[in-house]
XYZ file of C-alpha atoms in Angstrom:
452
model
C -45.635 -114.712 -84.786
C -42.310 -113.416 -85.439
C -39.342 -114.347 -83.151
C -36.432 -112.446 -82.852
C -33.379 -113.622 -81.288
C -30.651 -111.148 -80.052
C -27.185 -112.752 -80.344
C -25.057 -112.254 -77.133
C -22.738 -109.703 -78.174
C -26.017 -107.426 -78.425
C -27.138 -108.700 -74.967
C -23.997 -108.034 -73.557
C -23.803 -104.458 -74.510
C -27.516 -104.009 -73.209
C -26.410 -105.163 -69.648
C -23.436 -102.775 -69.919
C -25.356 -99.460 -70.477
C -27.533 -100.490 -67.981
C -24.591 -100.924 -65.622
C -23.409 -97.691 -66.672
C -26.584 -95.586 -66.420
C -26.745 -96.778 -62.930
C -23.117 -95.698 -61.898
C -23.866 -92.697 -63.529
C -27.031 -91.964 -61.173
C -25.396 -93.187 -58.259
C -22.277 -91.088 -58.993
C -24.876 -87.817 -59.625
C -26.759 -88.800 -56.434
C -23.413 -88.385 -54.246
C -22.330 -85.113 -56.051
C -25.956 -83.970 -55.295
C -25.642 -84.892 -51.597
C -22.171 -83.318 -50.967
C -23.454 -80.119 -52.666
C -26.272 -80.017 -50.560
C -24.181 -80.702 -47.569
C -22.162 -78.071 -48.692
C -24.971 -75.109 -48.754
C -26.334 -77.009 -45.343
C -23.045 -76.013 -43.822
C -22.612 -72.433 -45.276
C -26.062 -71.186 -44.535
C -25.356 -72.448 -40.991
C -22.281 -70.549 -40.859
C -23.832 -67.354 -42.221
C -26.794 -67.683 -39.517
C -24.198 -68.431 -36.739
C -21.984 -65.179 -37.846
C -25.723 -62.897 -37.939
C -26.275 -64.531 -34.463
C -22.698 -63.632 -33.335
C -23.077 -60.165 -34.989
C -26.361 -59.436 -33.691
C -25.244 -60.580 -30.165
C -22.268 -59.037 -30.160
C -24.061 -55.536 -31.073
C -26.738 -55.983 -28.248
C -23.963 -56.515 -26.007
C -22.331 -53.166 -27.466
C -25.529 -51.539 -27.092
C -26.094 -52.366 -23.559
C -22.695 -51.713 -22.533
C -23.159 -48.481 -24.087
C -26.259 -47.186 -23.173
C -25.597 -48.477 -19.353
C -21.581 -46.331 -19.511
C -22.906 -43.697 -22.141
C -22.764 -39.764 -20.767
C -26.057 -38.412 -19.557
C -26.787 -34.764 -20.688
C -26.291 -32.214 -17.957
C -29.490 -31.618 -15.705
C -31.843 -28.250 -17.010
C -31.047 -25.662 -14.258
C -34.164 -22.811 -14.522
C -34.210 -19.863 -12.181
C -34.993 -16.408 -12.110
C -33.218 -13.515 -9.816
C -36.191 -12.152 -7.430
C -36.802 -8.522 -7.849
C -36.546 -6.247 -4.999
C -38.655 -3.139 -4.561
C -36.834 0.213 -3.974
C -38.160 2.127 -1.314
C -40.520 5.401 -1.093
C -38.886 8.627 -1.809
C -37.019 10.686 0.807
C -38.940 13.768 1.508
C -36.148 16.472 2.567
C -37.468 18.973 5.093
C -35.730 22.405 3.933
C -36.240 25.301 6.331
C -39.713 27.010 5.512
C -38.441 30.382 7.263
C -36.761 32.822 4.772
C -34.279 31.102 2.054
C -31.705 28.241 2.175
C -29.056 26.264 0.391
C -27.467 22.893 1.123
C -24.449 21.534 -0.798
C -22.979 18.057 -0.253
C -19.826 16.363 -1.503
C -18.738 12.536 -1.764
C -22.386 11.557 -1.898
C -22.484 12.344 -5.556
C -23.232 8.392 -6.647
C -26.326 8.992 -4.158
C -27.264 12.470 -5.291
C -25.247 12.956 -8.274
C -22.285 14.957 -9.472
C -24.609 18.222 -8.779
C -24.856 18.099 -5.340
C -21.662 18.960 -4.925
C -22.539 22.294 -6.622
C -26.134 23.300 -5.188
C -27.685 20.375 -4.147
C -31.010 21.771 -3.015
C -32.403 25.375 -2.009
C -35.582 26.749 -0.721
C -36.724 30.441 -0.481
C -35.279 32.949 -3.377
C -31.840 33.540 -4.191
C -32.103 37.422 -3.727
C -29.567 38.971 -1.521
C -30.381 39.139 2.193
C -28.927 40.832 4.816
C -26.063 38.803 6.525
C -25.311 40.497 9.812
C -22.217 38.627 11.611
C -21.305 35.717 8.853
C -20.031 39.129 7.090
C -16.911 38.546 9.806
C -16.325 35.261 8.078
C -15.479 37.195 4.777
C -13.374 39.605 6.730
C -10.978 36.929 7.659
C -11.069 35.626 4.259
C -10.032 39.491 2.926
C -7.509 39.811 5.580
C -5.621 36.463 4.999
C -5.646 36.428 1.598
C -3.516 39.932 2.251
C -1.665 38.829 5.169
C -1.834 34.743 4.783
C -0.752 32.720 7.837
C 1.363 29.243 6.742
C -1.066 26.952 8.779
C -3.394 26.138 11.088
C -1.445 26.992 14.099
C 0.702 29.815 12.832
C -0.010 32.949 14.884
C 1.290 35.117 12.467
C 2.358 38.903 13.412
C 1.895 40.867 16.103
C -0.951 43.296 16.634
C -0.635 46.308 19.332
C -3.740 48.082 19.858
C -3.515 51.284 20.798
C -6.172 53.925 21.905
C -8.057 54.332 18.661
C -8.459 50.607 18.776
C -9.336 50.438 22.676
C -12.066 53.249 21.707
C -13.714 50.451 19.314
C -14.931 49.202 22.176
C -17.051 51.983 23.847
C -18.693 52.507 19.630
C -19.987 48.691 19.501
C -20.779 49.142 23.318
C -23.496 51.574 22.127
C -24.413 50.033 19.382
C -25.476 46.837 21.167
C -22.920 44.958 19.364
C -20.902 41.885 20.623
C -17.454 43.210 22.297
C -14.135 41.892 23.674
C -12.056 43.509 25.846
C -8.732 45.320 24.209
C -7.246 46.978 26.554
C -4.957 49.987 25.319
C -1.123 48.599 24.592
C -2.031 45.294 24.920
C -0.761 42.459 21.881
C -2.223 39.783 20.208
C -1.067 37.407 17.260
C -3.023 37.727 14.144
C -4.611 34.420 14.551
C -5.940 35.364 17.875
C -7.010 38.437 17.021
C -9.162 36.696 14.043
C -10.349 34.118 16.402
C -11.489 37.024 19.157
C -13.433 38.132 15.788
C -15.003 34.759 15.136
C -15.359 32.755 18.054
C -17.968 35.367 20.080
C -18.009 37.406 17.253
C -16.703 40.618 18.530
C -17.299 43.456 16.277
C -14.542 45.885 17.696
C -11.929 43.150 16.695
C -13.418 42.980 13.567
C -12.797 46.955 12.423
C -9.798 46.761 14.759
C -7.958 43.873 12.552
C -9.159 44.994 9.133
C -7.737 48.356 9.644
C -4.707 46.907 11.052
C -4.347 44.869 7.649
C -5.266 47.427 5.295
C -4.541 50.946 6.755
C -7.991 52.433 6.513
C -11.581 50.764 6.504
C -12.167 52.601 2.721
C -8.990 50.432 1.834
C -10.340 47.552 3.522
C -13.823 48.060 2.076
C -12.044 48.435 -1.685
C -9.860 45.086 -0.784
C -13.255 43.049 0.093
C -14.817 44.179 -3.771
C -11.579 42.627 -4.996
C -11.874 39.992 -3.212
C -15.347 39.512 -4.310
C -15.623 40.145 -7.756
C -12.121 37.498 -8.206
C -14.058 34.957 -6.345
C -17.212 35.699 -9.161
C -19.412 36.665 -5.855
C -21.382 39.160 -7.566
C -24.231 38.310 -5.218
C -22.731 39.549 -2.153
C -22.335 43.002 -1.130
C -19.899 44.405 1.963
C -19.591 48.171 2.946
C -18.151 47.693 6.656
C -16.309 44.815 8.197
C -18.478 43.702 11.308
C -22.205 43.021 9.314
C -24.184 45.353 11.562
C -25.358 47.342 8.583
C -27.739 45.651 6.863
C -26.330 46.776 3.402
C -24.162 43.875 4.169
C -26.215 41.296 1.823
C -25.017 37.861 -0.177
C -27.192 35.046 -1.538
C -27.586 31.375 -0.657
C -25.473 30.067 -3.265
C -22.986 33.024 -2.150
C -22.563 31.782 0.669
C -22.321 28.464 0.007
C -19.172 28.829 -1.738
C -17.760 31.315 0.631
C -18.616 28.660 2.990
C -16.579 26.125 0.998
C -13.110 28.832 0.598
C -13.641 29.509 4.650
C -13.707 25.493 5.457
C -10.435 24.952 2.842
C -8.581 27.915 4.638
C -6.716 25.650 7.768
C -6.592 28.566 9.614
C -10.406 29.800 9.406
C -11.242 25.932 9.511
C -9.400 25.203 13.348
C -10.482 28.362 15.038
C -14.330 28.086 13.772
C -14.498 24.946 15.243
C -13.378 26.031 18.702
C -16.242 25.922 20.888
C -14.482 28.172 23.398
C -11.163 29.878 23.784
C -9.645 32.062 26.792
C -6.952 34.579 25.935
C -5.369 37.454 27.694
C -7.203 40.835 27.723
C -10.505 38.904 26.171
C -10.694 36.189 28.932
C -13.042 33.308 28.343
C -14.836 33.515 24.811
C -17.602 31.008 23.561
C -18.579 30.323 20.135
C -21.926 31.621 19.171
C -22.757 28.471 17.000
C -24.405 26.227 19.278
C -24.616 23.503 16.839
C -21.249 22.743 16.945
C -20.206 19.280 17.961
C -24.090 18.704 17.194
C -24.410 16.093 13.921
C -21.123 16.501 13.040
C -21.447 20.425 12.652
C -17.838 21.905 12.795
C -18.278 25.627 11.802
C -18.903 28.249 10.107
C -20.415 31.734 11.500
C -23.696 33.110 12.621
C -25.514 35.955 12.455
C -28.682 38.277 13.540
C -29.765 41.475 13.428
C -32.980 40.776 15.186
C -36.108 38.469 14.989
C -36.581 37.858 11.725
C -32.739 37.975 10.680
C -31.235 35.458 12.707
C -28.699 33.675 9.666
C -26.226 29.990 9.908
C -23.438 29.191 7.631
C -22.924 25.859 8.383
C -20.386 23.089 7.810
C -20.642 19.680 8.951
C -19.835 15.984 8.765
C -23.352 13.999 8.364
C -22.755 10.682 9.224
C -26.031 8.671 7.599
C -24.941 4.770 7.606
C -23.536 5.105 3.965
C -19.596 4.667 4.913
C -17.873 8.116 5.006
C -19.878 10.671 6.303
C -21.546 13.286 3.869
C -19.489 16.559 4.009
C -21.943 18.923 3.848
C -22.054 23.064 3.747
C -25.593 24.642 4.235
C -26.815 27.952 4.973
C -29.918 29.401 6.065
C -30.624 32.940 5.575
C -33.284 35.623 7.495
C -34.625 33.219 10.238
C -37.003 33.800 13.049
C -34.507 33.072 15.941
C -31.232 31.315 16.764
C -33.362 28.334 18.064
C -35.561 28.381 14.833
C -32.474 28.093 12.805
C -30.762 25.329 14.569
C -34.014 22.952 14.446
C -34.723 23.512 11.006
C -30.806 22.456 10.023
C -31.435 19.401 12.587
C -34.301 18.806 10.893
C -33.067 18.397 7.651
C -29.894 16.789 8.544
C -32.618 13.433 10.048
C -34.649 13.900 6.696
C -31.252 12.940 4.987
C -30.577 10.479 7.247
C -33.827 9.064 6.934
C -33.629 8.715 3.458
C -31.228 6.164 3.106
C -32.938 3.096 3.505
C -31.986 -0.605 4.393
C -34.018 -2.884 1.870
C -34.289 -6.525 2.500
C -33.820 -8.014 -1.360
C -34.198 -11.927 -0.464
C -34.210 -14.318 2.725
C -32.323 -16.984 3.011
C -34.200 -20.642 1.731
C -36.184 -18.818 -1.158
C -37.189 -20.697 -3.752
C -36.051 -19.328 -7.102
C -35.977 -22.119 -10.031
C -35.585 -25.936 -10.208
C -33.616 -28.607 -11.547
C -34.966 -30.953 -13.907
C -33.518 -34.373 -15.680
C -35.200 -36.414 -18.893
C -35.356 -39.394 -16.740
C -37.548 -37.190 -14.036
C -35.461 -36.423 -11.117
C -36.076 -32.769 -9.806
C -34.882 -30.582 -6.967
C -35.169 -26.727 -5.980
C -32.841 -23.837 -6.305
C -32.969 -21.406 -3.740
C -30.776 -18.801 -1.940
C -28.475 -19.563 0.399
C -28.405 -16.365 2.487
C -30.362 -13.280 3.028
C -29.224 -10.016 2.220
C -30.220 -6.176 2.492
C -29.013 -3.088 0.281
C -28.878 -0.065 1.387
C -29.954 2.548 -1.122
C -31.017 6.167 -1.274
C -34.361 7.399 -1.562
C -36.256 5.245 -4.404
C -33.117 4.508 -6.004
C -33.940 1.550 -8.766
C -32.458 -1.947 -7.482
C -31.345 -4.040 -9.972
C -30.541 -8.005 -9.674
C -28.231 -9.399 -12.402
C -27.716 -13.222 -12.360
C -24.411 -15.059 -12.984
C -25.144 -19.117 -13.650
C -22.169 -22.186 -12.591
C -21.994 -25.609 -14.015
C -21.711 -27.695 -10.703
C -19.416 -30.780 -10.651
C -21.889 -32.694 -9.173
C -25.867 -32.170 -8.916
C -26.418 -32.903 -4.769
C -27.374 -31.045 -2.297
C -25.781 -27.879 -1.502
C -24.070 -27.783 -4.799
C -23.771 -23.556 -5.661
C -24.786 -22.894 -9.461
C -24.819 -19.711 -9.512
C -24.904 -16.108 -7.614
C -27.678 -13.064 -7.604
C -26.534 -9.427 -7.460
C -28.573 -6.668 -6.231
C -27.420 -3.258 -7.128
C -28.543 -0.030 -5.708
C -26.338 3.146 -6.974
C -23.216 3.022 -5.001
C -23.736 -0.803 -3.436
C -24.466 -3.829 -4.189
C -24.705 -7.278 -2.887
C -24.070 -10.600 -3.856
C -25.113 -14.207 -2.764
C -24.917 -17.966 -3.886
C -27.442 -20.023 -5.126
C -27.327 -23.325 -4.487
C -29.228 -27.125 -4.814
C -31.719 -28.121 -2.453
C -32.058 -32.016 -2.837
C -30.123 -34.112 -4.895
C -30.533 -35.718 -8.766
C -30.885 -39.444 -8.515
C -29.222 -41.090 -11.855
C -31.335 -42.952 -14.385
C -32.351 -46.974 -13.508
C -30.543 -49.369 -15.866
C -34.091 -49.647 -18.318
C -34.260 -45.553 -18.677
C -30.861 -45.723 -20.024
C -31.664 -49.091 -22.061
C -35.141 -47.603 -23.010
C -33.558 -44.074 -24.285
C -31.263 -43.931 -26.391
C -31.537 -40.916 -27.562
C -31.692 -39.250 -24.508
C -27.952 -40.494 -24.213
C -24.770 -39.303 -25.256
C -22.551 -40.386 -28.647
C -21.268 -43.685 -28.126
């Protein structure tokens, strides 16, 4: 056995390196430690900032969706339609022939009515008997005019030729006022003895006065015709007891219409009576006058069978201003048959312009709607009525307002009925009132919400 013995330098440096190695590992041991400390401390940091963060944006969040603007409520609704009413039958006179025209109902009726607005019977000429004194007057003062209403115009002295009229339209059964020989009379009396009871020996009388001869007079009515386009009418004699004296409906509807325009013609047609001297007490032979608004024109007859009405008159029928209206009716049974019939039709006019309830007040018409289910109706405030003519079309047209606040009562819109001329409007409103979200709706959806 071999011994070997270490000297102690050699020992000495043994004990050293193990002294060192051990520093060494206790000097890695505390670097390790402080390094791990070190990532220790920053992950905690870097969880407590993801806390904070995360925190922080759940507090955002909430705040947020709790404060965040709501979208407006869904308003649905639809205008209710409203059903025009049946169609106006006009009763037109079923005796001989007839023409109506009416003005300032032409949004009603349109712009023809003005014109011709209906007829019944042919439009051949007809005998006219005493409306014939009607054009008279209108031949005399477009010769001699008088400046107005009231202006009496020259003087007229009737001397024995004229006084004889009287005894000729004696005999021929013909309506008569007195005219006594060198008696005087203004020209607008003497045209109102002619029109008011429709004395036909004031009728020659005057026209020969105003033209010098009845052939002159005769001549001056063709003018007079033919410059007015009347090529449907027909006079040979002043008074309309010859039944060569012949016009048409539409004729006379405009002669009608330049009679009613003539102040003159206009005042003394309307007089239901007038007393003068040498006539005495005169009454109009219309007896529809102050009847419906009827304020002229002329009758006439020749007999059963040819009883005649040129007719003005202001219809009122519920519609604002009344209907101005000029009708005739030609070649009737009798004065009585005449009159109803024009009655008749002037009701059928009336009754043709209707009053339709379009909606009552509390209808239901739509709803209001929310994401986060709150609801309430829309209905109409009022009710309302139209009136419209005939089976005029009613139309509803819907205008829609953004409330300031979705309660009770709040308006969001209006409905508009239209019938031609008319219309009518009324609100629409809330019934109930929109409850707002709970605090989880709003924390629950977001999308529902508005940008943060």
């Amino acid at each position: 056995m071999t011994t070997h013995h270490h000297s102690p330098d050699e020992l000495s440096a043994f004990a050293d390196l193990i002294r060192n190695e051990q520093i060494y590992l206790d000097h890695r041991d505390g670097v390790d430690r402080k390094r791990r400390r070190s990532r220790i401390l920053r992950g905690l940091s870097i969880v407590a900032i993801v806390i904070a963060v995360v925190l922080a944006s759940i507090g955002a969040y909430v705040g947020w969706a709790l404060n965040a603007p709501l979208s407006a409520p869904v308003v649905t609704w639809q205008a209710p339609q409203a059903s025009a009413a049946g169609p106006a039958a006009i009763a037109l006179p079923t005796e001989g022939a007839s023409a109506v025209s009416v003005s300032g109902a032409e949004t009603y009726f349109g712009d023809a009515a003005s014109g011709i607005w209906l007829t019944s019977g042919t439009n051949d000429p007809r005998p006219i008997a005493s409306i014939t004194k009607l054009i008279t007057a209108l031949v005399i003062l477009d010769a001699l005019p008088l400046e107005g209403a009231d202006d009496p115009g020259p003087t007229i002295t009737f001397d024995k030729a004229d006084h004889d009229l009287y005894d000729k339209y004696y005999v021929l059964g013909a309506t008569i006022a007195a005219m006594p020989i060198g008696s005087s009379m203004s020209q607008h009396d003497a045209l109102a003895t002619m029109l008011i009871p429709s004395a036909s020996n004031y009728a020659e009388a005057v026209s020969t006065w105003a033209f010098g001869s009845q052939g002159a007079f005769v001549s001056a009515a063709r003018d007079w015709l033919t410059a007015h386009g009347l090529t449907g009418t027909t006079i040979v004699e002043p008074t309309g007891l010859d039944a060569r004296n012949t016009s048409t409906p539409t004729d006379l509807i405009a002669i009608g219409k330049l009679a009613a325009a003539n102040p003159a013609i206009a005042k003394i047609v309307a007089m239901p009576s007038l007393t003068l001297p040498g006539p005495g007490a005169m009454y109009n032979t219309n007896e529809l006058l102050g009847t419906d608004g009827v304020s002229g024109l002329k009758t006439g007859n020749l007999g059963d069978g040819s009883h005649s009405l040129l007719y003005t008159a202001s219809l009122d029928v519920g519609a604002g201003a009344p209907l101005s209206m000029t009708g005739v009716v030609l070649s009737g049974f009798s004065d009585d048959s005449v009159n109803s019939t024009v009655l008749t039709l002037f009701d059928s006019i009336r009754r043709g312009f209707h009053t339709v309830p379009v909606v009552s007040s509390g209808r239901d018409v739509g709803s209001v709607a929310t994401p986060w289910g709150s609801t309430a109706r829309v209905i109409v405030a009022d009710s309302a009525s139209i009136l419209t003519w005939s089976d005029t079309t009613i139309t509803a047209t819907m205008e829609t307002i953004t409330p300031t606040t979705y309660e009770d009562g709040a308006v969001v819109g209006s409905i508009t009925w239209s019938a031609g001329p008319n219309s009518v409007s009324v609100p629409v409103e809330i019934e109930g009132t929109i409850v707002p979200p709970t605090a989880w709706w709003r924390l629950t959806h977001p999308s529902q919400l508005g940008a943060p």
